[in-house]
Amino acid sequence: MIPLSAAQISEILSAQTISGNPDKVAESVTIDSRTTSDGDCFFAIIGERLDGHDFACQAMSAGAGIVVAERPIHTIGTDSADITVIQVKDTTASLQGLASWLRQQLNPTVVGITGSLGKTTTKELTAALLRIRYNVHASPGNLNNQWGLPLSLLGLEANHQVMVAEMAMSQANEISSLAVVANPSIGVITNVAPAHMENFPDLAAVAAAKGELAQQLPTSGTLIVNADDPHTDAMPEKMAPHVVHVVRFGCDASADVRATNLVSISDGWAFDLHIGSASRNIELRLPGAAGVPNFLAATATAHALDVSIDEIAAEASKLEPLPNRGAIHRIGSITLVDESYNASPMAMNMALEDFATLPTAGRRIAVLGDMLEMGDWTDQVHRDAGGKAAEIKVDLLLAVGTCAALMAEGATGNGMIQERIHAFDTAEEAASWLAPRLQDGDTVLVKGSRAIHLERVAQAVTTAPVGSNGVMES
């Protein structure tokens, strides 16, 4: 962020009032009092569970010199003479307004990425390929919602040429609002799959919500869609006929950026990458079925910004999976597939199918957690997950969460014996049960929604004491 004075921020936001020193300067913006530091401007966001106004004094004590709030702030316990308070009507709208202003001032090329699966991985791969030629700023972590996206934009510096912005949604009109803030000229839609179904009547409604990004692109923009997904493949004509430049990626023959001759290699894939008439052999160390389409989406974006196929091919072998998103860890003779970051029905099915193909010298153990926000789909998708685990013949199924019984029901219904199924209320219980029972050569898959905290199971697997023969020590 470029340094801004309180007076400048107040003017940008058309603030109602400003008290304190108008010359006070902020060098960064935060909405979290726990991570506030000297020189920050703290926005007191009113969320569903917490009100940032209740933490304003904590932020000021941590060094925030400017506070943007919707009501007066009592500076008890702080040096009130050194605090500037800008009062606005809506702190969320103001955060977005300041981010939009900075984006327009610095005017980088903005790439917006959305989709039901693979947004964060695609964002990181895209940033990595674009850094071959450009100074790139990408959304940190998964800052991708109504507060995270503007915070990401506010991390822009004057020397950034490209911004890669992840955009998430849980209901209609959210992507549209985010696109108005970020104003991308390139939009990437990775896929459409069941997610957040408690807020949507069907998959077509999810597609329409994801397609809001396409609708918001300028005529001169570039829309990049998945040719292998019928929902995204139809978006250019159905939702964005005004966008002149459309790029399709995938394995389908219609794709402009295409992969052929895929061969599974150790922890990844080898294939031929085609961009137009040019082709190169690629070795990609991204395990799982999702690795290739995520890479192709990133490749299509990079090539749209003039990164050559040779540069992309050279960088491909250096790319690595993100933590908790399919990374394969080997601890002695134990193999862990860590998919603990999140889960949806399609992602769960893909992870289990990938798991079935992974060589193992011992047992296959699937630790599966709840998939949240599925609404009326909840019972069926969890039975399906358990059924899939049985279908691929896992040796042990550990089901975790409030839907554990449903997964167990699906597994037994597909022929898995009850003695090999264990249900747990929490990740901690599952971790405590599993760690001392691991055996030489076991391969463990961990996958569930973020709120289930299955990373604690993954951690237990990676830190359990291992003997010289690879067997867990007692």
Short mmCIF file of C-alpha atoms in Angstrom, two decimals:
data_model
loop_
_atom_site.label_atom_id
_atom_site.label_comp_id
_atom_site.label_asym_id
_atom_site.label_seq_id
_atom_site.Cartn_x
_atom_site.Cartn_y
_atom_site.Cartn_z
CA MET A 1 0.00 0.00 0.00
CA ILE A 2 1.19 3.52 -0.69
CA PRO A 3 1.33 5.66 2.48
CA LEU A 4 -1.84 7.71 2.99
CA SER A 5 -2.64 10.36 5.54
CA ALA A 6 -5.82 10.33 7.58
CA ALA A 7 -6.97 13.38 5.64
CA GLN A 8 -6.47 11.55 2.33
CA ILE A 9 -8.28 8.44 3.58
CA SER A 10 -11.12 10.58 4.89
CA GLU A 11 -11.47 12.32 1.53
CA ILE A 12 -11.36 9.05 -0.44
CA LEU A 13 -14.06 7.57 1.78
CA SER A 14 -16.19 10.73 1.90
CA ALA A 15 -16.09 10.30 5.68
CA GLN A 16 -18.72 11.80 7.92
CA THR A 17 -16.24 13.12 10.50
CA ILE A 18 -12.56 12.95 11.37
CA SER A 19 -11.12 13.53 14.83
CA GLY A 20 -7.49 13.72 15.83
CA ASN A 21 -4.47 14.47 13.70
CA PRO A 22 -5.38 14.56 9.98
CA ASP A 23 -1.70 14.30 9.06
CA LYS A 24 -1.31 10.91 10.72
CA VAL A 25 -0.04 8.46 8.06
CA ALA A 26 -0.97 4.81 7.55
CA GLU A 27 1.29 2.46 5.64
CA SER A 28 -0.95 -0.60 5.77
CA VAL A 29 -4.52 -1.65 6.58
CA THR A 30 -5.80 -4.32 8.93
CA ILE A 31 -9.12 -5.58 10.29
CA ASP A 32 -7.56 -7.90 12.91
CA SER A 33 -6.49 -6.35 16.21
CA ARG A 34 -4.33 -9.41 16.94
CA THR A 35 -2.01 -8.70 14.01
CA THR A 36 -2.07 -4.91 14.18
CA SER A 37 1.32 -3.16 14.22
CA ASP A 38 2.75 0.36 14.17
CA GLY A 39 1.56 2.47 11.27
CA ASP A 40 -1.61 0.47 10.60
CA CYS A 41 -5.03 1.83 9.77
CA PHE A 42 -7.55 -0.37 11.60
CA PHE A 43 -11.01 -0.83 10.08
CA ALA A 44 -13.60 -1.76 12.72
CA ILE A 45 -15.56 -4.30 10.68
CA ILE A 46 -18.94 -5.51 11.90
CA GLY A 47 -19.15 -9.20 11.03
CA GLU A 48 -21.62 -11.98 11.69
CA ARG A 49 -20.03 -12.96 15.01
CA LEU A 50 -17.71 -10.14 16.04
CA ASP A 51 -17.79 -6.35 16.03
CA GLY A 52 -14.44 -4.73 15.31
CA HIS A 53 -15.41 -1.73 17.41
CA ASP A 54 -15.02 -3.96 20.47
CA PHE A 55 -11.38 -4.49 19.57
CA ALA A 56 -10.45 -0.96 18.49
CA CYS A 57 -8.67 -0.14 21.75
CA GLN A 58 -6.63 -3.32 21.45
CA ALA A 59 -5.67 -2.32 17.90
CA MET A 60 -4.68 1.17 19.04
CA SER A 61 -2.60 -0.23 21.88
CA ALA A 62 -0.82 -2.42 19.31
CA GLY A 63 0.16 0.62 17.26
CA ALA A 64 -2.74 1.53 14.98
CA GLY A 65 -2.65 5.31 14.54
CA ILE A 66 -5.82 5.58 12.46
CA VAL A 67 -9.14 3.87 13.13
CA VAL A 68 -12.01 3.79 10.64
CA ALA A 69 -15.25 3.20 12.51
CA GLU A 70 -19.02 3.55 12.26
CA ARG A 71 -19.42 5.05 15.71
CA PRO A 72 -17.27 7.00 18.20
CA ILE A 73 -14.35 5.07 19.66
CA HIS A 74 -13.48 5.37 23.33
CA THR A 75 -9.71 5.49 23.59
CA ILE A 76 -9.52 4.22 27.16
CA GLY A 77 -6.04 2.97 28.01
CA THR A 78 -4.47 4.61 24.96
CA ASP A 79 -2.89 7.96 24.21
CA SER A 80 -5.99 9.49 22.66
CA ALA A 81 -4.02 12.50 21.47
CA ASP A 82 -2.10 10.22 19.13
CA ILE A 83 -5.15 8.46 17.65
CA THR A 84 -7.09 9.62 14.61
CA VAL A 85 -10.63 8.29 14.18
CA ILE A 86 -12.41 8.48 10.82
CA GLN A 87 -16.14 7.91 11.11
CA VAL A 88 -17.96 6.40 8.14
CA LYS A 89 -21.40 4.99 7.50
CA ASP A 90 -20.27 1.44 6.65
CA THR A 91 -16.78 0.13 7.42
CA THR A 92 -17.04 -2.84 5.04
CA ALA A 93 -18.08 -0.60 2.15
CA SER A 94 -15.33 1.84 3.10
CA LEU A 95 -12.69 -0.90 3.16
CA GLN A 96 -13.79 -1.93 -0.31
CA GLY A 97 -13.89 1.68 -1.46
CA LEU A 98 -10.32 2.35 -0.33
CA ALA A 99 -9.14 -0.86 -2.02
CA SER A 100 -10.90 0.07 -5.25
CA TRP A 101 -9.37 3.54 -5.16
CA LEU A 102 -5.85 2.13 -4.70
CA ARG A 103 -6.37 -0.39 -7.48
CA GLN A 104 -7.40 2.41 -9.87
CA GLN A 105 -4.51 4.63 -8.80
CA LEU A 106 -1.82 2.00 -9.31
CA ASN A 107 -3.62 0.41 -12.28
CA PRO A 108 -1.96 -3.03 -12.47
CA THR A 109 -3.35 -5.73 -14.72
CA VAL A 110 -5.81 -7.57 -12.47
CA VAL A 111 -6.53 -11.28 -12.91
CA GLY A 112 -9.64 -12.50 -11.10
CA ILE A 113 -9.90 -16.22 -10.36
CA THR A 114 -12.98 -18.07 -9.17
CA GLY A 115 -14.44 -21.58 -9.35
CA SER A 116 -15.79 -24.29 -7.09
CA LEU A 117 -12.48 -26.16 -6.85
CA GLY A 118 -8.83 -25.21 -7.12
CA LYS A 119 -9.06 -21.42 -6.77
CA THR A 120 -6.16 -21.01 -4.37
CA THR A 121 -3.89 -23.49 -6.14
CA THR A 122 -4.65 -21.92 -9.51
CA LYS A 123 -3.97 -18.49 -8.06
CA GLU A 124 -0.57 -19.56 -6.75
CA LEU A 125 0.37 -21.35 -9.98
CA THR A 126 -0.72 -18.33 -12.01
CA ALA A 127 1.37 -15.99 -9.87
CA ALA A 128 4.39 -18.28 -10.18
CA LEU A 129 4.19 -18.36 -13.99
CA LEU A 130 3.58 -14.62 -14.27
CA ARG A 131 6.58 -13.86 -12.05
CA ILE A 132 8.75 -15.11 -14.91
CA ARG A 133 8.13 -11.73 -16.55
CA TYR A 134 6.33 -9.46 -14.10
CA ASN A 135 6.36 -8.07 -10.58
CA VAL A 136 3.29 -9.84 -9.22
CA HIS A 137 1.14 -9.38 -6.14
CA ALA A 138 -1.23 -12.26 -5.34
CA SER A 139 -3.93 -12.59 -2.71
CA PRO A 140 -2.18 -13.86 0.42
CA GLY A 141 -3.46 -17.24 1.57
CA ASN A 142 -7.16 -17.40 0.88
CA LEU A 143 -8.07 -13.74 1.37
CA ASN A 144 -10.89 -13.97 -1.12
CA ASN A 145 -14.16 -12.68 0.35
CA GLN A 146 -15.78 -9.29 0.96
CA TRP A 147 -13.04 -8.39 3.45
CA GLY A 148 -10.17 -10.55 2.24
CA LEU A 149 -10.21 -9.32 -1.36
CA PRO A 150 -9.95 -5.62 -0.47
CA LEU A 151 -7.19 -6.40 2.03
CA SER A 152 -5.37 -8.20 -0.78
CA LEU A 153 -5.74 -5.21 -3.07
CA LEU A 154 -4.51 -2.91 -0.32
CA GLY A 155 -1.26 -4.86 -0.36
CA LEU A 156 -0.49 -3.47 -3.82
CA GLU A 157 2.67 -1.39 -4.16
CA ALA A 158 3.57 1.06 -6.89
CA ASN A 159 5.98 -1.40 -8.53
CA HIS A 160 3.44 -4.22 -8.93
CA GLN A 161 2.55 -4.86 -12.56
CA VAL A 162 0.03 -7.66 -12.09
CA MET A 163 -2.44 -8.50 -9.32
CA VAL A 164 -3.76 -12.07 -9.10
CA ALA A 165 -6.95 -11.93 -7.05
CA GLU A 166 -8.84 -14.96 -5.75
CA MET A 167 -12.61 -14.51 -5.51
CA ALA A 168 -14.88 -16.76 -3.45
CA MET A 169 -18.59 -16.78 -2.84
CA SER A 170 -21.19 -18.60 -0.79
CA GLN A 171 -24.26 -17.01 -2.39
CA ALA A 172 -25.40 -15.12 -5.49
CA ASN A 173 -24.14 -11.58 -6.24
CA GLU A 174 -20.97 -11.91 -4.15
CA ILE A 175 -18.62 -12.46 -7.11
CA SER A 176 -20.21 -9.52 -8.91
CA SER A 177 -19.53 -7.26 -5.91
CA LEU A 178 -15.93 -8.46 -5.65
CA ALA A 179 -15.38 -7.89 -9.36
CA VAL A 180 -16.61 -4.32 -9.04
CA VAL A 181 -13.98 -3.74 -6.33
CA ALA A 182 -11.09 -5.44 -8.15
CA ASN A 183 -12.07 -4.49 -11.72
CA PRO A 184 -10.22 -7.38 -13.39
CA SER A 185 -9.40 -7.36 -17.08
CA ILE A 186 -8.79 -11.13 -17.07
CA GLY A 187 -11.27 -13.55 -15.54
CA VAL A 188 -10.52 -17.23 -14.88
CA ILE A 189 -13.31 -19.68 -13.98
CA THR A 190 -11.82 -23.03 -13.05
CA ASN A 191 -14.96 -25.20 -12.80
CA VAL A 192 -18.46 -25.51 -11.34
CA ALA A 193 -19.24 -28.18 -8.75
CA PRO A 194 -21.55 -28.68 -5.75
CA ALA A 195 -20.46 -26.28 -2.99
CA HIS A 196 -22.36 -24.02 -0.58
CA MET A 197 -25.50 -25.82 -1.69
CA GLU A 198 -27.42 -24.60 1.35
CA ASN A 199 -27.64 -21.27 -0.52
CA PHE A 200 -28.40 -22.57 -4.03
CA PRO A 201 -31.31 -24.56 -5.44
CA ASP A 202 -29.19 -26.43 -7.98
CA LEU A 203 -25.87 -26.55 -9.83
CA ALA A 204 -27.12 -24.18 -12.52
CA ALA A 205 -27.49 -21.51 -9.84
CA VAL A 206 -23.90 -22.11 -8.70
CA ALA A 207 -22.76 -21.71 -12.32
CA ALA A 208 -24.67 -18.45 -12.62
CA ALA A 209 -23.01 -17.13 -9.47
CA LYS A 210 -19.53 -18.08 -10.69
CA GLY A 211 -20.35 -16.60 -14.09
CA GLU A 212 -20.83 -13.17 -12.53
CA LEU A 213 -17.07 -12.73 -12.98
CA ALA A 214 -17.47 -13.19 -16.73
CA GLN A 215 -20.33 -10.69 -16.81
CA GLN A 216 -18.23 -8.03 -15.11
CA LEU A 217 -15.30 -8.23 -17.53
CA PRO A 218 -14.85 -5.37 -19.99
CA THR A 219 -15.37 -5.96 -23.70
CA SER A 220 -11.61 -5.73 -24.18
CA GLY A 221 -10.96 -8.26 -21.40
CA THR A 222 -10.03 -11.93 -21.55
CA LEU A 223 -12.25 -14.74 -20.26
CA ILE A 224 -10.52 -18.04 -19.50
CA VAL A 225 -12.75 -21.09 -18.95
CA ASN A 226 -12.51 -24.85 -18.55
CA ALA A 227 -13.39 -26.62 -21.81
CA ASP A 228 -13.85 -29.92 -19.93
CA ASP A 229 -16.60 -28.49 -17.72
CA PRO A 230 -19.91 -27.97 -19.56
CA HIS A 231 -20.99 -25.23 -17.17
CA THR A 232 -17.88 -23.09 -17.68
CA ASP A 233 -17.53 -23.98 -21.36
CA ALA A 234 -20.95 -22.45 -22.00
CA MET A 235 -20.28 -19.21 -20.10
CA PRO A 236 -18.72 -17.12 -22.90
CA GLU A 237 -21.85 -17.39 -25.03
CA LYS A 238 -24.44 -17.49 -22.23
CA MET A 239 -23.06 -14.94 -19.78
CA ALA A 240 -20.38 -12.89 -21.49
CA PRO A 241 -21.04 -12.53 -25.22
CA HIS A 242 -19.59 -9.01 -24.96
CA VAL A 243 -16.09 -10.32 -24.15
CA VAL A 244 -14.12 -10.59 -27.37
CA HIS A 245 -11.14 -12.65 -26.22
CA VAL A 246 -12.01 -16.11 -24.87
CA VAL A 247 -9.43 -18.81 -24.03
CA ARG A 248 -10.42 -22.37 -23.21
CA PHE A 249 -8.17 -24.80 -21.34
CA GLY A 250 -8.47 -28.53 -20.73
CA CYS A 251 -8.01 -31.91 -22.37
CA ASP A 252 -10.90 -31.51 -24.80
CA ALA A 253 -9.93 -31.06 -28.45
CA SER A 254 -11.65 -27.66 -28.46
CA ALA A 255 -9.25 -26.24 -25.85
CA ASP A 256 -6.81 -23.51 -26.87
CA VAL A 257 -4.45 -24.57 -24.06
CA ARG A 258 -4.53 -28.34 -23.97
CA ALA A 259 -2.92 -31.37 -22.34
CA THR A 260 -2.58 -34.68 -24.20
CA ASN A 261 -0.84 -38.00 -23.58
CA LEU A 262 -1.09 -37.79 -19.81
CA VAL A 263 1.05 -40.31 -17.92
CA SER A 264 1.15 -40.65 -14.14
CA ILE A 265 4.67 -40.26 -12.72
CA SER A 266 5.97 -40.13 -9.16
CA ASP A 267 3.89 -37.50 -7.33
CA GLY A 268 2.67 -35.91 -10.53
CA TRP A 269 2.13 -36.06 -14.27
CA ALA A 270 3.95 -36.04 -17.58
CA PHE A 271 2.06 -34.78 -20.62
CA ASP A 272 2.25 -32.78 -23.81
CA LEU A 273 1.23 -29.14 -23.46
CA HIS A 274 -0.26 -27.50 -26.54
CA ILE A 275 -0.76 -23.78 -27.00
CA GLY A 276 -1.97 -23.10 -30.50
CA SER A 277 0.40 -24.91 -32.87
CA ALA A 278 3.25 -25.08 -30.34
CA SER A 279 3.74 -28.03 -28.00
CA ARG A 280 6.19 -29.00 -25.25
CA ASN A 281 6.60 -31.99 -22.95
CA ILE A 282 5.82 -31.13 -19.33
CA GLU A 283 6.71 -32.81 -16.05
CA LEU A 284 4.44 -31.50 -13.31
CA ARG A 285 5.01 -32.40 -9.66
CA LEU A 286 1.42 -31.77 -8.65
CA PRO A 287 -0.24 -35.01 -7.51
CA GLY A 288 -3.88 -35.76 -8.09
CA ALA A 289 -6.35 -35.31 -10.91
CA ALA A 290 -6.82 -31.60 -10.15
CA GLY A 291 -3.18 -30.71 -10.69
CA VAL A 292 -3.26 -30.68 -14.48
CA PRO A 293 -6.40 -28.51 -14.99
CA ASN A 294 -5.18 -26.04 -12.37
CA PHE A 295 -1.86 -25.81 -14.20
CA LEU A 296 -3.61 -25.40 -17.56
CA ALA A 297 -5.72 -22.53 -16.19
CA ALA A 298 -2.56 -20.84 -14.93
CA THR A 299 -0.82 -21.48 -18.25
CA ALA A 300 -3.69 -19.97 -20.22
CA THR A 301 -3.52 -16.85 -18.05
CA ALA A 302 0.25 -16.52 -18.29
CA HIS A 303 0.20 -17.00 -22.05
CA ALA A 304 -2.52 -14.37 -22.39
CA LEU A 305 0.00 -12.00 -20.81
CA ASP A 306 2.77 -13.01 -23.23
CA VAL A 307 4.65 -15.59 -21.18
CA SER A 308 6.00 -18.04 -23.76
CA ILE A 309 5.41 -21.78 -23.86
CA ASP A 310 9.15 -22.34 -23.40
CA GLU A 311 9.19 -20.20 -20.25
CA ILE A 312 6.14 -22.02 -18.92
CA ALA A 313 7.63 -25.47 -19.66
CA ALA A 314 10.86 -24.55 -17.88
CA GLU A 315 8.98 -23.34 -14.78
CA ALA A 316 6.53 -26.26 -14.62
CA SER A 317 8.92 -28.74 -13.03
CA LYS A 318 9.64 -26.27 -10.19
CA LEU A 319 6.01 -25.92 -9.13
CA GLU A 320 4.97 -27.59 -5.87
CA PRO A 321 1.63 -28.38 -4.22
CA LEU A 322 0.38 -26.05 -1.52
CA PRO A 323 0.32 -27.19 2.11
CA ASN A 324 -2.77 -29.26 3.03
CA ARG A 325 -3.88 -29.36 -0.62
CA GLY A 326 -2.70 -32.72 -1.87
CA ALA A 327 0.93 -32.64 -0.81
CA ILE A 328 2.38 -36.13 -0.34
CA HIS A 329 4.61 -36.64 2.70
CA ARG A 330 6.69 -39.71 3.45
CA ILE A 331 7.54 -40.35 7.08
CA GLY A 332 9.68 -43.45 7.28
CA SER A 333 7.60 -46.06 5.49
CA ILE A 334 4.36 -44.17 6.12
CA THR A 335 2.84 -42.10 3.28
CA LEU A 336 0.48 -39.21 4.03
CA VAL A 337 -1.71 -37.54 1.41
CA ASP A 338 -2.65 -34.25 3.08
CA GLU A 339 -5.89 -32.87 1.64
CA SER A 340 -6.99 -31.42 4.97
CA TYR A 341 -7.56 -27.86 3.83
CA ASN A 342 -11.09 -28.23 2.49
CA ALA A 343 -13.58 -30.56 0.88
CA SER A 344 -16.59 -30.63 -1.41
CA PRO A 345 -18.31 -33.64 -3.01
CA MET A 346 -16.41 -33.51 -6.30
CA ALA A 347 -13.08 -32.83 -4.59
CA MET A 348 -13.71 -35.69 -2.16
CA ASN A 349 -14.48 -38.09 -4.99
CA MET A 350 -11.38 -37.02 -6.94
CA ALA A 351 -9.18 -37.37 -3.86
CA LEU A 352 -10.43 -40.91 -3.21
CA GLU A 353 -9.96 -41.93 -6.84
CA ASP A 354 -6.40 -40.56 -6.76
CA PHE A 355 -5.82 -42.38 -3.46
CA ALA A 356 -6.83 -45.66 -5.06
CA THR A 357 -4.04 -45.36 -7.64
CA LEU A 358 -1.28 -44.49 -5.19
CA PRO A 359 1.07 -47.46 -4.62
CA THR A 360 1.19 -48.72 -1.04
CA ALA A 361 3.07 -51.48 0.74
CA GLY A 362 0.59 -51.54 3.60
CA ARG A 363 -2.96 -50.50 4.37
CA ARG A 364 -4.97 -47.70 2.79
CA ILE A 365 -6.48 -45.55 5.53
CA ALA A 366 -8.98 -42.83 4.64
CA VAL A 367 -9.68 -40.14 7.24
CA LEU A 368 -12.70 -38.23 5.93
CA GLY A 369 -14.35 -35.22 7.54
CA ASP A 370 -17.65 -33.42 7.09
CA MET A 371 -18.34 -31.39 3.95
CA LEU A 372 -20.05 -28.24 5.19
CA GLU A 373 -22.74 -25.93 3.76
CA MET A 374 -24.33 -28.64 1.62
CA GLY A 375 -27.93 -27.96 2.64
CA ASP A 376 -30.38 -30.59 1.35
CA TRP A 377 -27.47 -32.40 -0.30
CA THR A 378 -25.82 -33.17 3.06
CA ASP A 379 -27.05 -36.70 3.71
CA GLN A 380 -26.48 -37.98 0.20
CA VAL A 381 -23.01 -36.52 -0.38
CA HIS A 382 -21.72 -37.99 2.88
CA ARG A 383 -23.21 -41.41 2.13
CA ASP A 384 -21.59 -41.14 -1.30
CA ALA A 385 -18.21 -40.34 0.27
CA GLY A 386 -18.40 -43.40 2.50
CA GLY A 387 -19.59 -45.48 -0.43
CA LYS A 388 -16.66 -44.30 -2.54
CA ALA A 389 -14.21 -45.22 0.22
CA ALA A 390 -15.67 -48.72 0.23
CA GLU A 391 -15.60 -48.88 -3.57
CA ILE A 392 -11.86 -48.20 -3.73
CA LYS A 393 -11.41 -50.80 -0.97
CA VAL A 394 -9.76 -48.76 1.76
CA ASP A 395 -8.66 -50.95 4.65
CA LEU A 396 -9.77 -48.48 7.31
CA LEU A 397 -12.25 -45.61 7.19
CA LEU A 398 -12.10 -42.97 9.91
CA ALA A 399 -15.15 -40.72 9.59
CA VAL A 400 -14.97 -37.44 11.50
CA GLY A 401 -17.66 -34.91 12.40
CA THR A 402 -21.42 -34.68 12.73
CA CYS A 403 -21.87 -36.59 9.46
CA ALA A 404 -19.58 -39.47 10.42
CA ALA A 405 -22.53 -41.84 10.80
CA LEU A 406 -23.72 -41.01 7.29
CA MET A 407 -20.29 -41.82 5.84
CA ALA A 408 -20.22 -45.05 7.80
CA GLU A 409 -23.69 -45.90 6.49
CA GLY A 410 -22.54 -45.30 2.92
CA ALA A 411 -19.49 -47.48 3.42
CA THR A 412 -21.38 -50.43 4.91
CA GLY A 413 -24.03 -50.05 2.23
CA ASN A 414 -21.30 -50.55 -0.37
CA GLY A 415 -19.91 -53.68 1.23
CA MET A 416 -17.33 -52.48 3.79
CA ILE A 417 -17.39 -54.44 7.03
CA GLN A 418 -18.27 -52.52 10.18
CA GLU A 419 -15.07 -53.53 11.99
CA ARG A 420 -13.03 -51.44 9.55
CA ILE A 421 -15.09 -48.27 10.08
CA HIS A 422 -14.53 -45.91 12.99
CA ALA A 423 -16.51 -42.75 13.68
CA PHE A 424 -15.25 -39.78 15.71
CA ASP A 425 -16.79 -36.51 16.79
CA THR A 426 -13.56 -34.51 16.50
CA ALA A 427 -10.24 -34.49 14.68
CA GLU A 428 -8.41 -34.75 18.00
CA GLU A 429 -10.20 -38.02 18.81
CA ALA A 430 -9.39 -39.41 15.37
CA ALA A 431 -5.74 -38.37 15.67
CA SER A 432 -5.37 -39.92 19.11
CA TRP A 433 -6.86 -43.19 17.89
CA LEU A 434 -4.90 -43.41 14.63
CA ALA A 435 -1.36 -42.38 15.56
CA PRO A 436 -0.49 -45.36 17.80
CA ARG A 437 -2.11 -47.83 15.39
CA LEU A 438 -0.14 -46.90 12.26
CA GLN A 439 1.77 -49.79 10.74
CA ASP A 440 4.73 -50.26 8.45
CA GLY A 441 3.83 -49.23 4.88
CA ASP A 442 0.49 -47.56 5.65
CA THR A 443 -0.79 -44.89 3.27
CA VAL A 444 -3.14 -42.31 4.80
CA LEU A 445 -5.49 -39.87 3.08
CA VAL A 446 -6.81 -36.95 5.14
CA LYS A 447 -9.62 -34.84 3.65
CA GLY A 448 -12.46 -32.73 5.06
CA SER A 449 -13.83 -29.21 5.32
CA ARG A 450 -11.57 -26.64 6.94
CA ALA A 451 -13.71 -26.28 10.05
CA ILE A 452 -13.21 -29.98 10.92
CA HIS A 453 -9.47 -29.31 11.48
CA LEU A 454 -8.21 -32.53 9.98
CA GLU A 455 -4.79 -30.93 9.74
CA ARG A 456 -4.52 -32.13 13.35
CA VAL A 457 -4.78 -35.70 12.11
CA ALA A 458 -2.17 -34.98 9.44
CA GLN A 459 0.12 -33.52 12.08
CA ALA A 460 -0.35 -36.58 14.29
CA VAL A 461 0.66 -38.84 11.40
CA THR A 462 3.77 -36.80 10.60
CA THR A 463 4.93 -36.51 14.21
CA ALA A 464 4.14 -39.99 15.52
CA PRO A 465 7.36 -41.75 16.64
CA VAL A 466 8.68 -44.07 13.95
CA GLY A 467 11.03 -46.97 14.61
CA SER A 468 13.94 -47.92 12.38
CA ASN A 469 11.75 -50.41 10.54
CA GLY A 470 9.05 -47.78 9.94
CA VAL A 471 6.66 -49.18 12.53
CA MET A 472 5.19 -46.83 15.09
CA GLU A 473 6.97 -47.23 18.40
CA SER A 474 4.93 -47.97 21.48
#
